[in-house]
């Protein structure tokens, strides 16, 4: 295992600190005695212990004031995958991350911890206990993932221990937990509209859903174990709950916890997949006449019906990572936090 070197200065900046993961990161960093700057396009919360810098990460001029005197930068900003905006993903995740790297170097930042994604190696086909040695997807599942690959390559390629600038990428998968604006609210909306009746496949496909506190723990460990002689320098790490769960079991547990019915009918994976392909072709043909944004896409079918879980052995070995919250506790905490979305019984 690498040596843990607590930074001489515990001053850090969280880029994207107003987002779901970012806010949890900020709270934990404050608990651990870090002094925290948040750089984001918006101020997502109030906290008098945090110094907010509002700006666009694509602008070095905006970034530089937020990086002065800072030892570690956590970069967890990204446009939402659901925005489906190719140009925006490229501008922020790829070009913007290059700007972040330049600004870090100019400001004398020593460490950059990037939030990447385990989807950088996923092509819509089963991955069971996949390690970080698997190659990047040649056919990424969407533009968002395409730019997460470019982003990770830029960050790891910028690792430069000789010049006292080291980088690491953390690859979480399916982050969930209190205050997530996406996963649980969307599940509840879908259940309310009566569209949560079917599961795709046989319901046995294991995936990683990772509790936000475990993801945060992985990031902070990475920052503390990252230094110029450490094995972490220039590498990517999966951070998971180390407890893959069948996709539909997870969905059902959350829905039942909130008094909604779990999906009970099964559609064979191949049937669902080709139906989604057929619908996408239809939407493409009709696109000059009507604009439709289908939700039943081949990519979503693949995510719901295949195995995609990852090994976190490398993180255990190099930084002593171990999840801090079990899957059972994580689901319980999440369900409790969404009490306001509970269906009246
Ligand atoms: P989020 O949308 O809640 O937060 C992202 C934050 O980035 C937002 O506050 C947004 O304002 C900010 N941002 C976006 N563009 C910006 C710009 N140009 N300049 C400054 N700030 C900008 O997203 P999240 O779910 O917290 O995800 C955090 C990170 O984790 C992202 O990098 C995402 O790719 C990665 N990730 C998320 C998941 C997941 O399941 N949520 C899974 C794997 C990886």
mmCIF file of C-alpha atoms and ligand atoms in Angstrom:
data_model
loop_
_atom_site.group_PDB
_atom_site.id
_atom_site.type_symbol
_atom_site.label_atom_id
_atom_site.label_comp_id
_atom_site.label_asym_id
_atom_site.label_seq_id
_atom_site.Cartn_x
_atom_site.Cartn_y
_atom_site.Cartn_z
ATOM 1 C CA UNK A 1 0.000 0.000 0.000
ATOM 2 C CA UNK A 2 1.123 3.558 -0.666
ATOM 3 C CA UNK A 3 2.112 5.837 2.203
ATOM 4 C CA UNK A 4 -0.618 8.161 3.345
ATOM 5 C CA UNK A 5 0.712 11.693 3.335
ATOM 6 C CA UNK A 6 -1.708 14.150 4.806
ATOM 7 C CA UNK A 7 -1.303 17.361 2.813
ATOM 8 C CA UNK A 8 0.843 20.062 4.378
ATOM 9 C CA UNK A 9 -1.923 22.517 3.639
ATOM 10 C CA UNK A 10 -5.464 21.183 3.943
ATOM 11 C CA UNK A 11 -6.783 23.775 1.534
ATOM 12 C CA UNK A 12 -8.717 22.325 -1.365
ATOM 13 C CA UNK A 13 -11.086 23.333 -4.139
ATOM 14 C CA UNK A 14 -14.040 21.257 -5.245
ATOM 15 C CA UNK A 15 -14.915 22.042 -8.859
ATOM 16 C CA UNK A 16 -18.581 21.083 -9.228
ATOM 17 C CA UNK A 17 -18.967 21.382 -5.449
ATOM 18 C CA UNK A 18 -22.586 22.497 -5.732
ATOM 19 C CA UNK A 19 -23.639 19.230 -7.391
ATOM 20 C CA UNK A 20 -24.917 16.027 -5.811
ATOM 21 C CA UNK A 21 -21.542 14.348 -5.284
ATOM 22 C CA UNK A 22 -19.794 17.695 -4.808
ATOM 23 C CA UNK A 23 -21.948 18.739 -1.847
ATOM 24 C CA UNK A 24 -21.372 15.434 -0.067
ATOM 25 C CA UNK A 25 -17.666 15.812 -0.754
ATOM 26 C CA UNK A 26 -17.609 19.326 0.705
ATOM 27 C CA UNK A 27 -19.426 18.213 3.879
ATOM 28 C CA UNK A 28 -16.982 15.364 4.506
ATOM 29 C CA UNK A 29 -13.927 17.501 3.744
ATOM 30 C CA UNK A 30 -15.114 20.109 6.255
ATOM 31 C CA UNK A 31 -15.650 17.348 8.853
ATOM 32 C CA UNK A 32 -12.083 16.245 8.244
ATOM 33 C CA UNK A 33 -10.722 19.719 8.875
ATOM 34 C CA UNK A 34 -10.088 20.810 5.293
ATOM 35 C CA UNK A 35 -10.570 24.401 4.308
ATOM 36 C CA UNK A 36 -12.832 24.266 1.251
ATOM 37 C CA UNK A 37 -13.399 26.422 -1.823
ATOM 38 C CA UNK A 38 -16.270 25.530 -4.120
ATOM 39 C CA UNK A 39 -16.045 26.417 -7.796
ATOM 40 C CA UNK A 40 -19.284 25.938 -9.705
ATOM 41 C CA UNK A 41 -21.624 27.686 -12.125
ATOM 42 C CA UNK A 42 -24.146 28.018 -9.329
ATOM 43 C CA UNK A 43 -24.188 28.177 -5.559
ATOM 44 C CA UNK A 44 -26.176 25.085 -4.706
ATOM 45 C CA UNK A 45 -26.266 25.512 -0.916
ATOM 46 C CA UNK A 46 -25.435 27.826 1.951
ATOM 47 C CA UNK A 47 -22.486 27.184 4.247
ATOM 48 C CA UNK A 48 -20.557 29.967 5.903
ATOM 49 C CA UNK A 49 -17.443 27.770 6.204
ATOM 50 C CA UNK A 50 -17.216 27.430 2.417
ATOM 51 C CA UNK A 51 -15.737 30.016 0.084
ATOM 52 C CA UNK A 52 -17.800 30.017 -3.137
ATOM 53 C CA UNK A 53 -16.426 30.987 -6.543
ATOM 54 C CA UNK A 54 -19.062 31.159 -9.246
ATOM 55 C CA UNK A 55 -17.815 30.672 -12.802
ATOM 56 C CA UNK A 56 -17.413 28.449 -15.830
ATOM 57 C CA UNK A 57 -14.601 25.900 -15.658
ATOM 58 C CA UNK A 58 -13.939 26.516 -19.349
ATOM 59 C CA UNK A 59 -12.540 29.921 -18.362
ATOM 60 C CA UNK A 60 -9.061 30.035 -16.847
ATOM 61 C CA UNK A 61 -9.755 33.577 -15.709
ATOM 62 C CA UNK A 62 -12.750 32.332 -13.707
ATOM 63 C CA UNK A 63 -10.822 29.396 -12.277
ATOM 64 C CA UNK A 64 -7.571 31.001 -11.138
ATOM 65 C CA UNK A 65 -8.904 32.933 -8.093
ATOM 66 C CA UNK A 66 -10.445 29.688 -6.758
ATOM 67 C CA UNK A 67 -7.112 27.842 -6.948
ATOM 68 C CA UNK A 68 -4.792 30.259 -5.146
ATOM 69 C CA UNK A 69 -2.918 28.632 -2.246
ATOM 70 C CA UNK A 70 -4.721 25.358 -2.838
ATOM 71 C CA UNK A 71 -2.962 22.017 -2.495
ATOM 72 C CA UNK A 72 -5.621 19.591 -3.798
ATOM 73 C CA UNK A 73 -8.301 20.051 -6.448
ATOM 74 C CA UNK A 74 -11.251 17.680 -6.760
ATOM 75 C CA UNK A 75 -12.802 17.970 -10.229
ATOM 76 C CA UNK A 76 -16.330 16.565 -10.136
ATOM 77 C CA UNK A 77 -18.151 18.923 -12.493
ATOM 78 C CA UNK A 78 -19.895 17.711 -15.623
ATOM 79 C CA UNK A 79 -23.013 18.502 -17.602
ATOM 80 C CA UNK A 80 -25.765 16.024 -16.679
ATOM 81 C CA UNK A 81 -25.685 12.915 -18.930
ATOM 82 C CA UNK A 82 -29.412 13.429 -19.558
ATOM 83 C CA UNK A 83 -28.716 16.782 -21.281
ATOM 84 C CA UNK A 84 -27.629 14.678 -24.283
ATOM 85 C CA UNK A 85 -25.789 17.709 -25.669
ATOM 86 C CA UNK A 86 -22.721 16.592 -27.608
ATOM 87 C CA UNK A 87 -21.277 20.060 -28.072
ATOM 88 C CA UNK A 88 -21.662 20.861 -24.352
ATOM 89 C CA UNK A 89 -20.048 17.584 -23.239
ATOM 90 C CA UNK A 90 -17.039 18.275 -25.461
ATOM 91 C CA UNK A 91 -16.754 21.882 -24.349
ATOM 92 C CA UNK A 92 -16.955 21.155 -20.612
ATOM 93 C CA UNK A 93 -15.613 17.630 -20.114
ATOM 94 C CA UNK A 94 -12.845 17.707 -22.682
ATOM 95 C CA UNK A 95 -11.752 21.263 -23.515
ATOM 96 C CA UNK A 96 -12.826 22.547 -20.101
ATOM 97 C CA UNK A 97 -10.804 19.881 -18.295
ATOM 98 C CA UNK A 98 -7.724 20.886 -20.290
ATOM 99 C CA UNK A 99 -8.310 24.422 -19.037
ATOM 100 C CA UNK A 100 -8.626 23.096 -15.466
ATOM 101 C CA UNK A 101 -5.253 21.353 -15.860
ATOM 102 C CA UNK A 102 -3.573 24.521 -17.172
ATOM 103 C CA UNK A 103 -5.082 26.606 -14.386
ATOM 104 C CA UNK A 104 -3.959 24.082 -11.735
ATOM 105 C CA UNK A 105 -0.401 24.140 -13.025
ATOM 106 C CA UNK A 106 -0.366 27.925 -13.236
ATOM 107 C CA UNK A 107 -1.700 28.270 -9.692
ATOM 108 C CA UNK A 108 0.830 25.772 -8.277
ATOM 109 C CA UNK A 109 -1.762 23.127 -7.307
ATOM 110 C CA UNK A 110 0.019 19.843 -6.491
ATOM 111 C CA UNK A 111 -2.730 17.219 -6.818
ATOM 112 C CA UNK A 112 -5.794 16.771 -8.976
ATOM 113 C CA UNK A 113 -8.403 14.109 -8.212
ATOM 114 C CA UNK A 114 -10.786 13.639 -11.137
ATOM 115 C CA UNK A 115 -14.233 12.070 -10.859
ATOM 116 C CA UNK A 116 -14.300 9.893 -13.933
ATOM 117 C CA UNK A 117 -16.808 7.071 -14.459
ATOM 118 C CA UNK A 118 -16.676 3.287 -14.654
ATOM 119 C CA UNK A 119 -18.678 3.590 -17.875
ATOM 120 C CA UNK A 120 -15.438 4.526 -19.707
ATOM 121 C CA UNK A 121 -14.869 0.786 -20.228
ATOM 122 C CA UNK A 122 -18.505 -0.217 -20.820
ATOM 123 C CA UNK A 123 -19.796 -0.944 -24.341
ATOM 124 C CA UNK A 124 -23.254 -2.253 -23.471
ATOM 125 C CA UNK A 125 -22.011 -5.835 -23.026
ATOM 126 C CA UNK A 126 -21.581 -7.775 -19.782
ATOM 127 C CA UNK A 127 -18.682 -6.752 -17.525
ATOM 128 C CA UNK A 128 -18.232 -8.953 -14.471
ATOM 129 C CA UNK A 129 -15.821 -7.797 -11.790
ATOM 130 C CA UNK A 130 -14.018 -5.670 -14.416
ATOM 131 C CA UNK A 131 -10.608 -4.308 -13.472
ATOM 132 C CA UNK A 132 -9.071 -0.973 -14.428
ATOM 133 C CA UNK A 133 -6.850 -2.824 -16.906
ATOM 134 C CA UNK A 134 -9.758 -3.296 -19.315
ATOM 135 C CA UNK A 135 -9.307 -1.017 -22.344
ATOM 136 C CA UNK A 136 -11.364 2.134 -22.843
ATOM 137 C CA UNK A 137 -14.598 1.466 -24.721
ATOM 138 C CA UNK A 138 -14.059 1.664 -28.501
ATOM 139 C CA UNK A 139 -17.776 2.284 -28.879
ATOM 140 C CA UNK A 140 -18.797 4.281 -25.798
ATOM 141 C CA UNK A 141 -22.503 4.084 -24.943
ATOM 142 C CA UNK A 142 -23.137 7.824 -25.456
ATOM 143 C CA UNK A 143 -21.458 11.202 -26.066
ATOM 144 C CA UNK A 144 -21.237 11.850 -22.335
ATOM 145 C CA UNK A 145 -19.123 8.705 -21.902
ATOM 146 C CA UNK A 146 -17.084 9.505 -25.019
ATOM 147 C CA UNK A 147 -16.044 12.775 -23.370
ATOM 148 C CA UNK A 148 -15.475 11.129 -19.962
ATOM 149 C CA UNK A 149 -12.878 8.932 -21.738
ATOM 150 C CA UNK A 150 -11.184 11.950 -23.338
ATOM 151 C CA UNK A 151 -11.285 13.742 -19.981
ATOM 152 C CA UNK A 152 -9.714 10.865 -18.070
ATOM 153 C CA UNK A 153 -6.966 10.474 -20.676
ATOM 154 C CA UNK A 154 -6.140 14.193 -20.444
ATOM 155 C CA UNK A 155 -5.975 14.124 -16.649
ATOM 156 C CA UNK A 156 -3.890 10.970 -16.343
ATOM 157 C CA UNK A 157 -1.657 12.137 -19.211
ATOM 158 C CA UNK A 158 -0.975 15.388 -17.316
ATOM 159 C CA UNK A 159 0.469 13.497 -14.344
ATOM 160 C CA UNK A 160 3.920 15.008 -13.919
ATOM 161 C CA UNK A 161 5.621 13.977 -10.657
ATOM 162 C CA UNK A 162 8.938 15.517 -11.735
ATOM 163 C CA UNK A 163 7.241 18.906 -11.728
ATOM 164 C CA UNK A 164 5.305 18.279 -8.526
ATOM 165 C CA UNK A 165 1.902 17.859 -10.183
ATOM 166 C CA UNK A 166 0.199 14.482 -9.726
ATOM 167 C CA UNK A 167 -3.186 13.230 -10.856
ATOM 168 C CA UNK A 168 -5.529 10.324 -10.220
ATOM 169 C CA UNK A 169 -8.958 9.360 -11.610
ATOM 170 C CA UNK A 170 -11.729 7.835 -9.518
ATOM 171 C CA UNK A 171 -14.299 5.817 -11.443
ATOM 172 C CA UNK A 172 -17.576 5.463 -9.542
ATOM 173 C CA UNK A 173 -20.643 3.764 -10.959
ATOM 174 C CA UNK A 174 -24.336 4.450 -10.316
ATOM 175 C CA UNK A 175 -23.948 6.865 -7.424
ATOM 176 C CA UNK A 176 -26.985 7.046 -5.146
ATOM 177 C CA UNK A 177 -27.865 8.585 -1.825
ATOM 178 C CA UNK A 178 -29.663 11.469 -0.165
ATOM 179 C CA UNK A 179 -30.239 14.572 -2.315
ATOM 180 C CA UNK A 180 -29.516 12.867 -5.628
ATOM 181 C CA UNK A 181 -31.656 14.821 -8.067
ATOM 182 C CA UNK A 182 -31.719 12.041 -10.666
ATOM 183 C CA UNK A 183 -31.973 8.349 -9.806
ATOM 184 C CA UNK A 184 -34.634 8.095 -7.083
ATOM 185 C CA UNK A 185 -36.827 11.020 -8.238
ATOM 186 C CA UNK A 186 -36.864 9.593 -11.795
ATOM 187 C CA UNK A 187 -37.700 6.100 -10.496
ATOM 188 C CA UNK A 188 -40.587 7.505 -8.474
ATOM 189 C CA UNK A 189 -41.902 9.570 -11.405
ATOM 190 C CA UNK A 190 -41.735 6.502 -13.655
ATOM 191 C CA UNK A 191 -43.533 4.393 -11.043
ATOM 192 C CA UNK A 192 -46.212 7.072 -10.631
ATOM 193 C CA UNK A 193 -46.844 7.145 -14.374
ATOM 194 C CA UNK A 194 -47.346 3.351 -14.320
ATOM 195 C CA UNK A 195 -44.253 2.651 -16.471
ATOM 196 C CA UNK A 196 -42.347 0.646 -13.835
ATOM 197 C CA UNK A 197 -44.131 -2.637 -14.367
ATOM 198 C CA UNK A 198 -41.537 -4.465 -16.481
ATOM 199 C CA UNK A 199 -38.041 -5.650 -15.795
ATOM 200 C CA UNK A 200 -35.661 -6.201 -18.680
ATOM 201 C CA UNK A 201 -33.984 -9.614 -18.754
ATOM 202 C CA UNK A 202 -34.213 -12.315 -16.104
ATOM 203 C CA UNK A 203 -33.648 -9.924 -13.199
ATOM 204 C CA UNK A 204 -30.338 -11.556 -12.233
ATOM 205 C CA UNK A 205 -27.857 -9.158 -13.828
ATOM 206 C CA UNK A 206 -25.520 -7.790 -11.183
ATOM 207 C CA UNK A 207 -24.470 -4.143 -11.264
ATOM 208 C CA UNK A 208 -22.742 -1.650 -9.013
ATOM 209 C CA UNK A 209 -24.831 1.005 -7.369
ATOM 210 C CA UNK A 210 -22.451 2.965 -5.174
ATOM 211 C CA UNK A 211 -23.459 4.890 -2.096
ATOM 212 C CA UNK A 212 -22.369 8.508 -2.265
ATOM 213 C CA UNK A 213 -20.539 8.382 1.110
ATOM 214 C CA UNK A 214 -18.385 5.512 -0.169
ATOM 215 C CA UNK A 215 -17.598 7.451 -3.333
ATOM 216 C CA UNK A 216 -16.585 10.473 -1.242
ATOM 217 C CA UNK A 217 -14.432 8.272 1.004
ATOM 218 C CA UNK A 218 -12.625 6.914 -2.087
ATOM 219 C CA UNK A 219 -11.915 10.436 -3.368
ATOM 220 C CA UNK A 220 -10.510 11.695 -0.070
ATOM 221 C CA UNK A 221 -8.358 8.608 0.428
ATOM 222 C CA UNK A 222 -7.041 9.066 -3.101
ATOM 223 C CA UNK A 223 -6.096 12.673 -2.344
ATOM 224 C CA UNK A 224 -4.295 11.633 0.828
ATOM 225 C CA UNK A 225 -2.428 8.682 -0.703
ATOM 226 C CA UNK A 226 -1.511 10.553 -3.878
ATOM 227 C CA UNK A 227 1.995 11.997 -3.996
ATOM 228 C CA UNK A 228 4.845 11.881 -6.433
ATOM 229 C CA UNK A 229 6.240 8.513 -5.322
ATOM 230 C CA UNK A 230 2.862 6.856 -4.870
ATOM 231 C CA UNK A 231 1.441 4.041 -7.049
ATOM 232 C CA UNK A 232 -1.702 6.160 -7.427
ATOM 233 C CA UNK A 233 0.037 8.793 -9.495
ATOM 234 C CA UNK A 234 -1.366 8.796 -13.053
ATOM 235 C CA UNK A 235 -3.745 5.871 -12.439
ATOM 236 C CA UNK A 236 -7.501 5.168 -12.472
ATOM 237 C CA UNK A 237 -9.381 3.477 -9.604
ATOM 238 C CA UNK A 238 -12.810 1.884 -9.381
ATOM 239 C CA UNK A 239 -14.659 2.790 -6.218
ATOM 240 C CA UNK A 240 -17.675 0.601 -5.486
ATOM 241 C CA UNK A 241 -19.756 -0.666 -2.572
ATOM 242 C CA UNK A 242 -17.870 -3.956 -3.126
ATOM 243 C CA UNK A 243 -21.296 -5.561 -3.088
ATOM 244 C CA UNK A 244 -22.837 -5.826 -6.574
ATOM 245 C CA UNK A 245 -26.596 -6.229 -6.560
ATOM 246 C CA UNK A 246 -29.063 -7.379 -9.259
ATOM 247 C CA UNK A 247 -30.174 -4.219 -11.068
ATOM 248 C CA UNK A 248 -33.873 -4.942 -10.569
ATOM 249 C CA UNK A 249 -33.442 -5.930 -6.906
ATOM 250 C CA UNK A 250 -31.973 -2.507 -6.181
ATOM 251 C CA UNK A 251 -34.778 -0.718 -8.047
ATOM 252 C CA UNK A 252 -37.388 -2.862 -6.268
ATOM 253 C CA UNK A 253 -35.918 -2.275 -2.818
ATOM 254 C CA UNK A 254 -36.005 1.488 -3.229
ATOM 255 C CA UNK A 255 -39.502 1.487 -4.748
ATOM 256 C CA UNK A 256 -40.956 -0.825 -2.103
ATOM 257 C CA UNK A 257 -39.260 1.303 0.590
ATOM 258 C CA UNK A 258 -41.222 4.257 -0.784
ATOM 259 C CA UNK A 259 -44.502 2.286 -0.960
ATOM 260 C CA UNK A 260 -44.494 1.819 -4.746
ATOM 261 C CA UNK A 261 -44.960 -1.506 -6.441
ATOM 262 C CA UNK A 262 -41.829 -3.237 -7.735
ATOM 263 C CA UNK A 263 -41.692 -4.248 -11.420
ATOM 264 C CA UNK A 264 -43.102 -7.766 -11.716
ATOM 265 C CA UNK A 265 -43.257 -8.726 -15.413
ATOM 266 C CA UNK A 266 -40.140 -9.779 -17.333
ATOM 267 C CA UNK A 267 -39.310 -8.929 -20.958
ATOM 268 C CA UNK A 268 -36.493 -10.986 -22.535
ATOM 269 C CA UNK A 269 -33.405 -8.823 -22.964
ATOM 270 C CA UNK A 270 -33.018 -9.505 -26.703
ATOM 271 C CA UNK A 271 -36.639 -8.581 -27.391
ATOM 272 C CA UNK A 272 -36.344 -5.320 -25.407
ATOM 273 C CA UNK A 273 -33.049 -4.461 -27.073
ATOM 274 C CA UNK A 274 -34.261 -4.919 -30.653
ATOM 275 C CA UNK A 275 -37.492 -3.125 -29.860
ATOM 276 C CA UNK A 276 -35.440 -0.163 -28.644
ATOM 277 C CA UNK A 277 -33.240 -0.323 -31.770
ATOM 278 C CA UNK A 278 -36.376 -0.362 -33.957
ATOM 279 C CA UNK A 279 -37.813 2.641 -32.078
ATOM 280 C CA UNK A 280 -34.547 4.591 -32.451
ATOM 281 C CA UNK A 281 -34.577 3.985 -36.217
ATOM 282 C CA UNK A 282 -38.200 5.099 -36.389
ATOM 283 C CA UNK A 283 -37.409 8.264 -34.443
ATOM 284 C CA UNK A 284 -34.500 8.984 -36.806
ATOM 285 C CA UNK A 285 -36.685 8.530 -39.908
ATOM 286 C CA UNK A 286 -39.400 10.758 -38.462
ATOM 287 C CA UNK A 287 -36.971 13.395 -37.162
ATOM 288 C CA UNK A 288 -37.425 15.834 -40.099
ATOM 289 C CA UNK A 289 -41.178 15.839 -39.321
ATOM 290 C CA UNK A 290 -41.398 15.550 -35.529
ATOM 291 C CA UNK A 291 -38.914 15.925 -32.702
ATOM 292 C CA UNK A 292 -39.241 13.019 -30.244
ATOM 293 C CA UNK A 293 -36.785 12.241 -27.441
ATOM 294 C CA UNK A 294 -37.271 8.537 -26.731
ATOM 295 C CA UNK A 295 -36.619 7.267 -23.199
ATOM 296 C CA UNK A 296 -36.667 3.606 -24.233
ATOM 297 C CA UNK A 297 -33.255 3.523 -25.955
ATOM 298 C CA UNK A 298 -30.826 0.646 -26.677
ATOM 299 C CA UNK A 299 -28.347 2.248 -24.245
ATOM 300 C CA UNK A 300 -30.898 2.270 -21.403
ATOM 301 C CA UNK A 301 -31.917 -1.299 -22.176
ATOM 302 C CA UNK A 302 -28.251 -2.315 -22.010
ATOM 303 C CA UNK A 303 -27.779 -0.537 -18.681
ATOM 304 C CA UNK A 304 -30.848 -2.230 -17.202
ATOM 305 C CA UNK A 305 -30.330 -5.698 -18.632
ATOM 306 C CA UNK A 306 -26.590 -6.463 -18.619
ATOM 307 C CA UNK A 307 -24.014 -7.164 -15.943
ATOM 308 C CA UNK A 308 -21.803 -4.190 -15.177
ATOM 309 C CA UNK A 309 -19.912 -4.429 -11.955
ATOM 310 C CA UNK A 310 -16.311 -3.640 -11.239
ATOM 311 C CA UNK A 311 -13.480 -4.765 -8.999
ATOM 312 C CA UNK A 312 -12.164 -2.292 -6.426
ATOM 313 C CA UNK A 313 -9.176 -4.499 -5.495
ATOM 314 C CA UNK A 314 -6.701 -1.920 -6.790
ATOM 315 C CA UNK A 315 -8.139 0.752 -4.467
ATOM 316 C CA UNK A 316 -8.031 -1.690 -1.548
ATOM 317 C CA UNK A 317 -4.413 -2.525 -2.231
ATOM 318 C CA UNK A 318 -3.048 0.956 -2.996
ATOM 319 C CA UNK A 319 -5.059 3.144 -0.626
ATOM 320 C CA UNK A 320 -6.634 0.783 1.893
ATOM 321 C CA UNK A 321 -10.120 1.512 0.537
ATOM 322 C CA UNK A 322 -13.049 -0.255 2.144
ATOM 323 C CA UNK A 323 -16.663 0.894 1.862
ATOM 324 C CA UNK A 324 -17.706 2.829 4.956
ATOM 325 C CA UNK A 325 -21.450 2.135 4.540
ATOM 326 C CA UNK A 326 -22.916 -1.289 3.685
ATOM 327 C CA UNK A 327 -25.455 -1.715 0.884
ATOM 328 C CA UNK A 328 -28.288 -2.441 3.351
ATOM 329 C CA UNK A 329 -27.569 0.657 5.400
ATOM 330 C CA UNK A 330 -27.094 2.735 2.235
ATOM 331 C CA UNK A 331 -30.512 1.761 0.859
ATOM 332 C CA UNK A 332 -32.100 2.419 4.250
ATOM 333 C CA UNK A 333 -30.505 5.897 4.543
ATOM 334 C CA UNK A 334 -31.506 6.743 0.971
ATOM 335 C CA UNK A 335 -35.120 5.655 1.364
ATOM 336 C CA UNK A 336 -35.406 7.593 4.635
ATOM 337 C CA UNK A 337 -34.057 10.720 2.978
ATOM 338 C CA UNK A 338 -36.773 10.579 0.308
ATOM 339 C CA UNK A 339 -39.640 10.324 2.803
ATOM 340 C CA UNK A 340 -41.252 13.310 1.033
ATOM 341 C CA UNK A 341 -41.597 11.171 -2.129
ATOM 342 C CA UNK A 342 -43.250 8.301 -0.272
ATOM 343 C CA UNK A 343 -46.621 7.175 -1.624
ATOM 344 C CA UNK A 344 -49.357 7.649 0.962
ATOM 345 C CA UNK A 345 -50.516 4.188 2.033
HETATM 346 P P1 LIG B 1 -24.320 16.964 -10.743
HETATM 347 O O1 LIG B 1 -24.973 17.362 -12.030
HETATM 348 O O2 LIG B 1 -25.175 16.848 -9.534
HETATM 349 O O3 LIG B 1 -23.141 17.981 -10.421
HETATM 350 C C1 LIG B 1 -22.298 18.509 -11.389
HETATM 351 C C2 LIG B 1 -21.973 19.950 -11.021
HETATM 352 O O4 LIG B 1 -21.089 20.448 -12.041
HETATM 353 C C3 LIG B 1 -23.198 20.879 -10.991
HETATM 354 O O5 LIG B 1 -23.272 21.561 -9.756
HETATM 355 C C4 LIG B 1 -22.959 21.838 -12.147
HETATM 356 O O6 LIG B 1 -23.424 23.160 -11.901
HETATM 357 C C5 LIG B 1 -21.428 21.825 -12.260
HETATM 358 N N1 LIG B 1 -20.967 22.221 -13.591
HETATM 359 C C6 LIG B 1 -21.378 21.710 -14.788
HETATM 360 N N2 LIG B 1 -20.775 22.370 -15.782
HETATM 361 C C7 LIG B 1 -19.952 23.300 -15.219
HETATM 362 C C8 LIG B 1 -19.084 24.310 -15.733
HETATM 363 N N3 LIG B 1 -18.934 24.481 -17.055
HETATM 364 N N4 LIG B 1 -18.418 25.078 -14.866
HETATM 365 C C9 LIG B 1 -18.583 24.933 -13.521
HETATM 366 N N5 LIG B 1 -19.398 24.012 -12.980
HETATM 367 C C10 LIG B 1 -20.078 23.214 -13.816
HETATM 368 O O7 LIG B 1 -23.540 15.609 -11.057
HETATM 369 P P2 LIG B 1 -23.080 14.446 -10.052
HETATM 370 O O8 LIG B 1 -24.035 13.340 -10.188
HETATM 371 O O9 LIG B 1 -22.755 15.022 -8.722
HETATM 372 O O10 LIG B 1 -21.735 13.970 -10.766
HETATM 373 C C11 LIG B 1 -20.470 14.417 -10.325
HETATM 374 C C12 LIG B 1 -19.380 13.757 -11.151
HETATM 375 O O11 LIG B 1 -19.475 12.335 -11.006
HETATM 376 C C13 LIG B 1 -19.449 14.020 -12.648
HETATM 377 O O12 LIG B 1 -18.139 14.199 -13.132
HETATM 378 C C14 LIG B 1 -20.027 12.740 -13.232
HETATM 379 O O13 LIG B 1 -19.564 12.543 -14.552
HETATM 380 C C15 LIG B 1 -19.440 11.717 -12.278
HETATM 381 N N6 LIG B 1 -20.212 10.467 -12.178
HETATM 382 C C16 LIG B 1 -21.498 10.504 -11.697
HETATM 383 C C17 LIG B 1 -22.220 9.314 -11.565
HETATM 384 C C18 LIG B 1 -23.621 9.318 -11.011
HETATM 385 O O14 LIG B 1 -24.224 8.246 -10.943
HETATM 386 N N7 LIG B 1 -24.179 10.449 -10.590
HETATM 387 C C19 LIG B 1 -21.624 8.101 -11.942
HETATM 388 C C20 LIG B 1 -20.315 8.107 -12.422
HETATM 389 C C21 LIG B 1 -19.623 9.298 -12.523
#
